[in-house]
C-alpha cells in the first residue's frame, strides 16, 4: 500500500521547468526615473535590450545633431507664451 502511494505521488509531481536558452532568458537592469532616488527592476531579453539601447542611442544622436545646428531648446521655448524673461 505504501509503495503504491509513493509511486502515485512520484507520477503526479511536475517535471522541472525546461531551461531557457541564453537568448530567451530575461536580463534585468536596475533603473532610476529622472527626479527620483527610487530604483526599480526592468527585465527584457538580450535582443530586446539591444533594440532599446539602439533606439536610445539614435535619440541621443538626433538630439545632439539638432542642438549642434542651433535648433536645441532655447530659453524662449521654455517660457510660457514664448516671451523672453
mmCIF file with all atom_site columns, C-alpha atoms in Angstrom:
data_model
loop_
_atom_site.group_PDB
_atom_site.id
_atom_site.type_symbol
_atom_site.label_atom_id
_atom_site.label_alt_id
_atom_site.label_comp_id
_atom_site.label_asym_id
_atom_site.label_entity_id
_atom_site.label_seq_id
_atom_site.pdbx_PDB_ins_code
_atom_site.Cartn_x
_atom_site.Cartn_y
_atom_site.Cartn_z
_atom_site.occupancy
_atom_site.B_iso_or_equiv
_atom_site.pdbx_formal_charge
_atom_site.auth_seq_id
_atom_site.auth_comp_id
_atom_site.auth_asym_id
_atom_site.auth_atom_id
_atom_site.pdbx_PDB_model_num
ATOM 1  C CA . UNK A 1 1  ? 0.000  0.000  0.000   1.00 0.00 ? 1  UNK A CA 1
ATOM 2  C CA . UNK A 1 2  ? 2.751  2.440  0.939   1.00 0.00 ? 2  UNK A CA 1
ATOM 3  C CA . UNK A 1 3  ? 4.706  1.657  -2.218  1.00 0.00 ? 3  UNK A CA 1
ATOM 4  C CA . UNK A 1 4  ? 1.700  2.233  -4.470  1.00 0.00 ? 4  UNK A CA 1
ATOM 5  C CA . UNK A 1 5  ? 1.042  5.595  -2.751  1.00 0.00 ? 5  UNK A CA 1
ATOM 6  C CA . UNK A 1 6  ? 4.675  6.647  -3.247  1.00 0.00 ? 6  UNK A CA 1
ATOM 7  C CA . UNK A 1 7  ? 4.588  5.563  -6.889  1.00 0.00 ? 7  UNK A CA 1
ATOM 8  C CA . UNK A 1 8  ? 1.379  7.530  -7.421  1.00 0.00 ? 8  UNK A CA 1
ATOM 9  C CA . UNK A 1 9  ? 2.929  10.587 -5.742  1.00 0.00 ? 9  UNK A CA 1
ATOM 10 C CA . UNK A 1 10 ? 6.007  10.409 -7.960  1.00 0.00 ? 10 UNK A CA 1
ATOM 11 C CA . UNK A 1 11 ? 3.821  10.279 -11.068 1.00 0.00 ? 11 UNK A CA 1
ATOM 12 C CA . UNK A 1 12 ? 1.883  13.403 -10.103 1.00 0.00 ? 12 UNK A CA 1
ATOM 13 C CA . UNK A 1 13 ? 4.915  15.593 -9.392  1.00 0.00 ? 13 UNK A CA 1
ATOM 14 C CA . UNK A 1 14 ? 5.501  18.171 -12.071 1.00 0.00 ? 14 UNK A CA 1
ATOM 15 C CA . UNK A 1 15 ? 8.612  17.910 -14.164 1.00 0.00 ? 15 UNK A CA 1
ATOM 16 C CA . UNK A 1 16 ? 11.138 20.675 -13.554 1.00 0.00 ? 16 UNK A CA 1
ATOM 17 C CA . UNK A 1 17 ? 10.705 23.608 -15.948 1.00 0.00 ? 17 UNK A CA 1
ATOM 18 C CA . UNK A 1 18 ? 12.792 23.436 -19.081 1.00 0.00 ? 18 UNK A CA 1
ATOM 19 C CA . UNK A 1 19 ? 15.816 25.724 -19.051 1.00 0.00 ? 19 UNK A CA 1
ATOM 20 C CA . UNK A 1 20 ? 15.506 28.705 -21.333 1.00 0.00 ? 20 UNK A CA 1
ATOM 21 C CA . UNK A 1 21 ? 18.112 29.229 -23.992 1.00 0.00 ? 21 UNK A CA 1
ATOM 22 C CA . UNK A 1 22 ? 20.506 32.101 -23.218 1.00 0.00 ? 22 UNK A CA 1
ATOM 23 C CA . UNK A 1 23 ? 18.931 34.308 -25.901 1.00 0.00 ? 23 UNK A CA 1
ATOM 24 C CA . UNK A 1 24 ? 15.478 33.870 -24.314 1.00 0.00 ? 24 UNK A CA 1
ATOM 25 C CA . UNK A 1 25 ? 16.463 34.415 -20.685 1.00 0.00 ? 25 UNK A CA 1
ATOM 26 C CA . UNK A 1 26 ? 15.403 37.726 -19.215 1.00 0.00 ? 26 UNK A CA 1
ATOM 27 C CA . UNK A 1 27 ? 18.187 40.106 -18.263 1.00 0.00 ? 27 UNK A CA 1
ATOM 28 C CA . UNK A 1 28 ? 17.305 42.597 -15.567 1.00 0.00 ? 28 UNK A CA 1
ATOM 29 C CA . UNK A 1 29 ? 18.661 46.094 -15.014 1.00 0.00 ? 29 UNK A CA 1
ATOM 30 C CA . UNK A 1 30 ? 18.112 48.498 -12.147 1.00 0.00 ? 30 UNK A CA 1
ATOM 31 C CA . UNK A 1 31 ? 16.901 51.861 -13.369 1.00 0.00 ? 31 UNK A CA 1
ATOM 32 C CA . UNK A 1 32 ? 16.094 55.152 -11.712 1.00 0.00 ? 32 UNK A CA 1
ATOM 33 C CA . UNK A 1 33 ? 13.452 57.508 -13.010 1.00 0.00 ? 33 UNK A CA 1
ATOM 34 C CA . UNK A 1 34 ? 14.590 61.097 -13.566 1.00 0.00 ? 34 UNK A CA 1
ATOM 35 C CA . UNK A 1 35 ? 13.998 63.143 -10.426 1.00 0.00 ? 35 UNK A CA 1
ATOM 36 C CA . UNK A 1 36 ? 13.692 60.105 -8.161  1.00 0.00 ? 36 UNK A CA 1
ATOM 37 C CA . UNK A 1 37 ? 16.039 58.205 -5.878  1.00 0.00 ? 37 UNK A CA 1
ATOM 38 C CA . UNK A 1 38 ? 13.966 55.033 -6.032  1.00 0.00 ? 38 UNK A CA 1
ATOM 39 C CA . UNK A 1 39 ? 15.265 52.310 -8.319  1.00 0.00 ? 39 UNK A CA 1
ATOM 40 C CA . UNK A 1 40 ? 13.175 49.640 -9.968  1.00 0.00 ? 40 UNK A CA 1
ATOM 41 C CA . UNK A 1 41 ? 13.941 46.478 -11.873 1.00 0.00 ? 41 UNK A CA 1
ATOM 42 C CA . UNK A 1 42 ? 13.305 46.222 -15.605 1.00 0.00 ? 42 UNK A CA 1
ATOM 43 C CA . UNK A 1 43 ? 13.664 42.839 -17.352 1.00 0.00 ? 43 UNK A CA 1
ATOM 44 C CA . UNK A 1 44 ? 13.869 42.102 -21.084 1.00 0.00 ? 44 UNK A CA 1
ATOM 45 C CA . UNK A 1 45 ? 15.569 39.533 -23.293 1.00 0.00 ? 45 UNK A CA 1
ATOM 46 C CA . UNK A 1 46 ? 19.032 40.222 -24.683 1.00 0.00 ? 46 UNK A CA 1
ATOM 47 C CA . UNK A 1 47 ? 17.536 41.021 -28.122 1.00 0.00 ? 47 UNK A CA 1
ATOM 48 C CA . UNK A 1 48 ? 15.026 43.442 -26.575 1.00 0.00 ? 48 UNK A CA 1
ATOM 49 C CA . UNK A 1 49 ? 17.797 45.241 -24.649 1.00 0.00 ? 49 UNK A CA 1
ATOM 50 C CA . UNK A 1 50 ? 19.858 45.555 -27.850 1.00 0.00 ? 50 UNK A CA 1
ATOM 51 C CA . UNK A 1 51 ? 16.899 47.180 -29.618 1.00 0.00 ? 51 UNK A CA 1
ATOM 52 C CA . UNK A 1 52 ? 16.200 49.511 -26.664 1.00 0.00 ? 52 UNK A CA 1
ATOM 53 C CA . UNK A 1 53 ? 19.869 50.549 -26.478 1.00 0.00 ? 53 UNK A CA 1
ATOM 54 C CA . UNK A 1 54 ? 19.974 51.151 -30.235 1.00 0.00 ? 54 UNK A CA 1
ATOM 55 C CA . UNK A 1 55 ? 16.853 53.352 -30.147 1.00 0.00 ? 55 UNK A CA 1
ATOM 56 C CA . UNK A 1 56 ? 18.160 55.288 -27.138 1.00 0.00 ? 56 UNK A CA 1
ATOM 57 C CA . UNK A 1 57 ? 21.461 55.871 -28.940 1.00 0.00 ? 57 UNK A CA 1
ATOM 58 C CA . UNK A 1 58 ? 19.620 57.099 -32.027 1.00 0.00 ? 58 UNK A CA 1
ATOM 59 C CA . UNK A 1 59 ? 17.581 59.502 -29.905 1.00 0.00 ? 59 UNK A CA 1
ATOM 60 C CA . UNK A 1 60 ? 20.709 60.939 -28.314 1.00 0.00 ? 60 UNK A CA 1
ATOM 61 C CA . UNK A 1 61 ? 22.379 61.281 -31.723 1.00 0.00 ? 61 UNK A CA 1
ATOM 62 C CA . UNK A 1 62 ? 19.309 63.070 -33.142 1.00 0.00 ? 62 UNK A CA 1
ATOM 63 C CA . UNK A 1 63 ? 19.240 65.482 -30.210 1.00 0.00 ? 63 UNK A CA 1
ATOM 64 C CA . UNK A 1 64 ? 22.983 66.216 -30.480 1.00 0.00 ? 64 UNK A CA 1
ATOM 65 C CA . UNK A 1 65 ? 22.697 66.762 -34.227 1.00 0.00 ? 65 UNK A CA 1
ATOM 66 C CA . UNK A 1 66 ? 19.798 69.206 -33.829 1.00 0.00 ? 66 UNK A CA 1
ATOM 67 C CA . UNK A 1 67 ? 21.481 71.004 -30.935 1.00 0.00 ? 67 UNK A CA 1
ATOM 68 C CA . UNK A 1 68 ? 24.702 71.474 -32.916 1.00 0.00 ? 68 UNK A CA 1
ATOM 69 C CA . UNK A 1 69 ? 22.663 73.081 -35.728 1.00 0.00 ? 69 UNK A CA 1
ATOM 70 C CA . UNK A 1 70 ? 21.386 75.674 -33.272 1.00 0.00 ? 70 UNK A CA 1
ATOM 71 C CA . UNK A 1 71 ? 17.955 74.079 -33.026 1.00 0.00 ? 71 UNK A CA 1
ATOM 72 C CA . UNK A 1 72 ? 18.309 72.999 -29.426 1.00 0.00 ? 72 UNK A CA 1
ATOM 73 C CA . UNK A 1 73 ? 15.824 74.070 -26.792 1.00 0.00 ? 73 UNK A CA 1
ATOM 74 C CA . UNK A 1 74 ? 16.170 77.773 -26.112 1.00 0.00 ? 74 UNK A CA 1
ATOM 75 C CA . UNK A 1 75 ? 15.006 79.860 -23.182 1.00 0.00 ? 75 UNK A CA 1
ATOM 76 C CA . UNK A 1 76 ? 12.289 81.421 -25.331 1.00 0.00 ? 76 UNK A CA 1
ATOM 77 C CA . UNK A 1 77 ? 10.800 77.994 -25.956 1.00 0.00 ? 77 UNK A CA 1
ATOM 78 C CA . UNK A 1 78 ? 10.739 77.123 -22.265 1.00 0.00 ? 78 UNK A CA 1
ATOM 79 C CA . UNK A 1 79 ? 8.982  80.296 -21.087 1.00 0.00 ? 79 UNK A CA 1
ATOM 80 C CA . UNK A 1 80 ? 5.162  80.430 -21.132 1.00 0.00 ? 80 UNK A CA 1
ATOM 81 C CA . UNK A 1 81 ? 3.972  82.200 -24.282 1.00 0.00 ? 81 UNK A CA 1
ATOM 82 C CA . UNK A 1 82 ? 7.472  82.233 -25.772 1.00 0.00 ? 82 UNK A CA 1
ATOM 83 C CA . UNK A 1 83 ? 8.348  85.534 -24.066 1.00 0.00 ? 83 UNK A CA 1
ATOM 84 C CA . UNK A 1 84 ? 11.892 86.371 -23.092 1.00 0.00 ? 84 UNK A CA 1
ATOM 85 C CA . UNK A 1 85 ? 12.420 86.526 -19.343 1.00 0.00 ? 85 UNK A CA 1
#
